[in-house]
PDB file of C-alpha atoms in Angstrom:
ATOM      1  CA  MET A   1      81.193  16.314 -82.042  1.00 66.00           C
ATOM      2  CA  SER A   2      83.699  17.566 -79.449  1.00 74.00           C
ATOM      3  CA  GLU A   3      80.948  18.080 -76.861  1.00 79.00           C
ATOM      4  CA  THR A   4      80.025  14.432 -77.139  1.00 83.00           C
ATOM      5  CA  LEU A   5      83.652  13.411 -76.748  1.00 82.00           C
ATOM      6  CA  ILE A   6      84.052  15.558 -73.662  1.00 86.00           C
ATOM      7  CA  VAL A   7      80.867  14.090 -72.101  1.00 83.00           C
ATOM      8  CA  LEU A   8      82.070  10.603 -72.909  1.00 86.00           C
ATOM      9  CA  VAL A   9      85.486  11.183 -71.314  1.00 85.00           C
ATOM     10  CA  ILE A  10      83.865  12.595 -68.144  1.00 85.00           C
ATOM     11  CA  PHE A  11      81.491   9.624 -67.997  1.00 81.00           C
ATOM     12  CA  VAL A  12      84.390   7.119 -68.335  1.00 84.00           C
ATOM     13  CA  LEU A  13      86.408   8.939 -65.655  1.00 80.00           C
ATOM     14  CA  LEU A  14      83.420   8.844 -63.252  1.00 76.00           C
ATOM     15  CA  LEU A  15      83.018   5.113 -63.895  1.00 74.00           C
ATOM     16  CA  ALA A  16      86.741   4.539 -63.282  1.00 76.00           C
ATOM     17  CA  ILE A  17      86.860   6.568 -60.020  1.00 72.00           C
ATOM     18  CA  THR A  18      83.571   5.558 -58.369  1.00 66.00           C
ATOM     19  CA  PRO A  19      84.458   1.951 -57.247  1.00 64.00           C
ATOM     20  CA  ASN A  20      87.538   3.284 -55.394  1.00 65.00           C
ATOM     21  CA  LEU A  21      85.439   5.720 -53.458  1.00 63.00           C
ATOM     22  CA  TYR A  22      83.502   2.944 -51.752  1.00 67.00           C
ATOM     23  CA  PRO A  23      86.042   0.384 -50.418  1.00 67.00           C
ATOM     24  CA  SER A  24      83.577  -1.030 -47.871  1.00 69.00           C
ATOM     25  CA  PHE A  25      81.099  -1.741 -50.682  1.00 68.00           C
ATOM     26  CA  HIS A  26      83.827  -3.427 -52.694  1.00 70.00           C
ATOM     27  CA  LYS A  27      84.890  -5.533 -49.695  1.00 75.00           C
ATOM     28  CA  GLY A  28      81.305  -6.523 -48.938  1.00 75.00           C
ATOM     29  CA  MET A  29      80.688  -7.492 -52.516  1.00 81.00           C
ATOM     30  CA  GLU A  30      83.880  -9.593 -52.584  1.00 84.00           C
ATOM     31  CA  GLU A  31      82.742 -11.464 -49.440  1.00 87.00           C
ATOM     32  CA  ARG A  32      79.263 -12.068 -50.795  1.00 89.00           C
ATOM     33  CA  LEU A  33      80.712 -13.351 -54.046  1.00 91.00           C
ATOM     34  CA  PHE A  34      83.034 -15.701 -52.126  1.00 91.00           C
ATOM     35  CA  ILE A  35      80.156 -17.114 -50.054  1.00 91.00           C
ATOM     36  CA  SER A  36      78.163 -17.625 -53.218  1.00 92.00           C
ATOM     37  CA  GLN A  37      81.109 -19.273 -54.959  1.00 94.00           C
ATOM     38  CA  PHE A  38      81.739 -21.563 -52.004  1.00 92.00           C
ATOM     39  CA  HIS A  39      78.110 -22.657 -52.045  1.00 93.00           C
ATOM     40  CA  GLU A  40      78.394 -23.400 -55.773  1.00 93.00           C
ATOM     41  CA  ASP A  41      81.615 -25.336 -55.205  1.00 93.00           C
ATOM     42  CA  LEU A  42      79.921 -27.524 -52.567  1.00 91.00           C
ATOM     43  CA  PHE A  43      77.217 -28.298 -55.104  1.00 92.00           C
ATOM     44  CA  PHE A  44      79.888 -28.978 -57.770  1.00 93.00           C
ATOM     45  CA  ALA A  45      81.737 -31.395 -55.423  1.00 92.00           C
ATOM     46  CA  GLN A  46      78.482 -33.254 -54.626  1.00 91.00           C
ATOM     47  CA  GLN A  47      77.478 -33.483 -58.283  1.00 92.00           C
ATOM     48  CA  TYR A  48      80.960 -34.535 -59.306  1.00 92.00           C
ATOM     49  CA  ALA A  49      80.855 -37.360 -56.767  1.00 92.00           C
ATOM     50  CA  ILE A  50      77.506 -38.591 -58.072  1.00 91.00           C
ATOM     51  CA  SER A  51      78.449 -38.353 -61.787  1.00 92.00           C
ATOM     52  CA  HIS A  52      81.840 -39.983 -61.402  1.00 91.00           C
ATOM     53  CA  GLU A  53      80.599 -42.454 -58.752  1.00 90.00           C
ATOM     54  CA  SER A  54      83.592 -41.788 -56.524  1.00 91.00           C
ATOM     55  CA  MET A  55      84.382 -40.117 -53.246  1.00 92.00           C
ATOM     56  CA  ILE A  56      85.190 -36.422 -53.552  1.00 93.00           C
ATOM     57  CA  TYR A  57      87.023 -34.651 -50.747  1.00 93.00           C
ATOM     58  CA  LEU A  58      86.799 -30.995 -49.802  1.00 92.00           C
ATOM     59  CA  HIS A  59      89.695 -29.692 -47.716  1.00 93.00           C
ATOM     60  CA  ILE A  60      89.950 -26.160 -46.306  1.00 91.00           C
ATOM     61  CA  ASN A  61      93.412 -24.836 -45.520  1.00 91.00           C
ATOM     62  CA  ASN A  62      93.249 -21.602 -43.524  1.00 87.00           C
ATOM     63  CA  GLY A  63      97.050 -21.292 -43.421  1.00 88.00           C
ATOM     64  CA  LYS A  64      97.516 -21.260 -47.192  1.00 93.00           C
ATOM     65  CA  LYS A  65      94.118 -19.529 -47.712  1.00 92.00           C
ATOM     66  CA  ILE A  66      92.861 -22.102 -50.201  1.00 93.00           C
ATOM     67  CA  TYR A  67      90.247 -24.866 -50.355  1.00 93.00           C
ATOM     68  CA  THR A  68      90.468 -27.815 -52.687  1.00 94.00           C
ATOM     69  CA  VAL A  69      88.093 -30.376 -54.118  1.00 94.00           C
ATOM     70  CA  SER A  70      89.917 -33.624 -54.964  1.00 92.00           C
ATOM     71  CA  SER A  71      89.502 -37.301 -55.568  1.00 90.00           C
ATOM     72  CA  TYR A  72      91.953 -40.216 -55.384  1.00 86.00           C
ATOM     73  CA  ARG A  73      91.607 -40.942 -59.106  1.00 87.00           C
ATOM     74  CA  GLU A  74      91.905 -37.469 -60.592  1.00 87.00           C
ATOM     75  CA  GLY A  75      93.757 -35.652 -57.886  1.00 89.00           C
ATOM     76  CA  ILE A  76      92.837 -32.023 -57.314  1.00 91.00           C
ATOM     77  CA  VAL A  77      89.753 -31.207 -59.382  1.00 92.00           C
ATOM     78  CA  LEU A  78      89.230 -27.679 -58.128  1.00 92.00           C
ATOM     79  CA  GLU A  79      91.318 -25.247 -56.108  1.00 93.00           C
ATOM     80  CA  ARG A  80      90.213 -21.802 -55.015  1.00 93.00           C
ATOM     81  CA  SER A  81      91.815 -19.094 -52.964  1.00 93.00           C
ATOM     82  CA  ILE A  82      90.207 -17.664 -49.884  1.00 92.00           C
ATOM     83  CA  PRO A  83      90.335 -13.851 -49.540  1.00 91.00           C
ATOM     84  CA  LYS A  84      92.600 -12.649 -46.764  1.00 89.00           C
ATOM     85  CA  ASP A  85      89.676 -11.177 -44.714  1.00 88.00           C
ATOM     86  CA  ILE A  86      87.795 -14.499 -44.629  1.00 90.00           C
ATOM     87  CA  ARG A  87      88.454 -17.250 -42.146  1.00 91.00           C
ATOM     88  CA  PHE A  88      86.860 -20.650 -41.649  1.00 91.00           C
ATOM     89  CA  LEU A  89      86.229 -21.733 -38.042  1.00 89.00           C
ATOM     90  CA  SER A  90      85.607 -25.342 -37.097  1.00 83.00           C
ATOM     91  CA  GLU A  91      82.473 -25.797 -35.029  1.00 79.00           C
ATOM     92  CA  THR A  92      81.259 -29.443 -34.807  1.00 81.00           C
ATOM     93  CA  MET A  93      83.300 -30.687 -37.726  1.00 80.00           C
ATOM     94  CA  GLY A  94      86.792 -30.299 -39.061  1.00 80.00           C
ATOM     95  CA  PHE A  95      88.105 -28.601 -42.167  1.00 86.00           C
ATOM     96  CA  SER A  96      87.890 -31.778 -44.305  1.00 88.00           C
ATOM     97  CA  PHE A  97      84.953 -33.919 -45.379  1.00 88.00           C
ATOM     98  CA  HIS A  98      83.849 -35.894 -48.398  1.00 88.00           C
ATOM     99  CA  PHE A  99      80.826 -36.712 -50.503  1.00 90.00           C
ATOM    100  CA  ASN A 100      80.325 -40.367 -51.412  1.00 89.00           C
ATOM    101  CA  GLN A 101      79.127 -41.710 -54.792  1.00 89.00           C
ATOM    102  CA  PHE A 102      75.500 -41.097 -53.782  1.00 90.00           C
ATOM    103  CA  GLY A 103      76.124 -37.405 -52.911  1.00 87.00           C
ATOM    104  CA  ASN A 104      75.897 -37.942 -49.174  1.00 88.00           C
ATOM    105  CA  ILE A 105      78.210 -36.137 -46.828  1.00 89.00           C
ATOM    106  CA  SER A 106      80.688 -38.055 -44.688  1.00 83.00           C
ATOM    107  CA  ASN A 107      79.854 -36.312 -41.415  1.00 84.00           C
ATOM    108  CA  ALA A 108      77.217 -33.855 -40.461  1.00 84.00           C
ATOM    109  CA  GLY A 109      77.989 -30.708 -38.565  1.00 87.00           C
ATOM    110  CA  THR A 110      78.565 -26.974 -38.793  1.00 89.00           C
ATOM    111  CA  MET A 111      81.421 -24.643 -39.509  1.00 90.00           C
ATOM    112  CA  MET A 112      81.589 -20.884 -39.427  1.00 92.00           C
ATOM    113  CA  ILE A 113      82.848 -18.465 -42.042  1.00 92.00           C
ATOM    114  CA  GLU A 114      84.074 -15.253 -40.450  1.00 91.00           C
ATOM    115  CA  THR A 115      84.250 -12.145 -42.569  1.00 89.00           C
ATOM    116  CA  SER A 116      84.849  -8.471 -41.802  1.00 86.00           C
ATOM    117  CA  LYS A 117      81.137  -7.847 -42.424  1.00 83.00           C
ATOM    118  CA  GLY A 118      79.765 -10.687 -40.266  1.00 88.00           C
ATOM    119  CA  LYS A 119      79.565 -14.409 -39.803  1.00 92.00           C
ATOM    120  CA  TYR A 120      78.010 -17.204 -41.823  1.00 93.00           C
ATOM    121  CA  LYS A 121      77.168 -20.693 -40.647  1.00 92.00           C
ATOM    122  CA  VAL A 122      77.624 -23.623 -42.985  1.00 90.00           C
ATOM    123  CA  VAL A 123      75.286 -26.447 -41.975  1.00 90.00           C
ATOM    124  CA  LEU A 124      75.897 -29.920 -43.480  1.00 86.00           C
ATOM    125  CA  ASN A 125      73.069 -32.357 -42.918  1.00 85.00           C
ATOM    126  CA  ILE A 126      73.571 -36.055 -42.930  1.00 80.00           C
ATOM    127  CA  GLY A 127      71.345 -38.311 -45.027  1.00 74.00           C
ATOM    128  CA  LYS A 128      70.413 -36.722 -48.335  1.00 74.00           C
ATOM    129  CA  GLY A 129      73.564 -34.610 -48.665  1.00 75.00           C
ATOM    130  CA  ARG A 130      71.819 -31.343 -48.014  1.00 82.00           C
ATOM    131  CA  TYR A 131      73.650 -28.253 -46.899  1.00 86.00           C
ATOM    132  CA  ARG A 132      72.997 -24.582 -46.434  1.00 88.00           C
ATOM    133  CA  ILE A 133      74.811 -21.354 -45.633  1.00 88.00           C
ATOM    134  CA  GLU A 134      73.100 -18.984 -43.183  1.00 89.00           C
ATOM    135  CA  LYS A 135      74.021 -15.405 -42.446  1.00 89.00           C
ATOM    136  CA  LEU A 136      74.151 -14.801 -38.704  1.00 86.00           C
TER     137      LEU A 136
END
């Protein structure tokens, strides 16, 4: 009985210590999760615009390290923080755009997401409201 308890305690201690031994892994995972979450939030904003038949705005604020999804009727629908090591860079479009009631984007273009592990390019296509995030 006590041997099992000792093995269990050692196992729990190893699980608690291991993530702190690999900070670069943790940072990389945080960045990948943020990119994935941002992609899902773009999809959410587009679907929200279609389902509510209204214009939905996405605004990125690098200074406050947040991005918001909002509409004139409901105000801010979604607000997320941007990790301190991640920065958005404006390429051919600004830091604000909207989806119309059909899910189409207001202006096509690209923006960059700069992380400590690399860069990602966000491409917003005009027409059908398609977008993609590419790792460079």
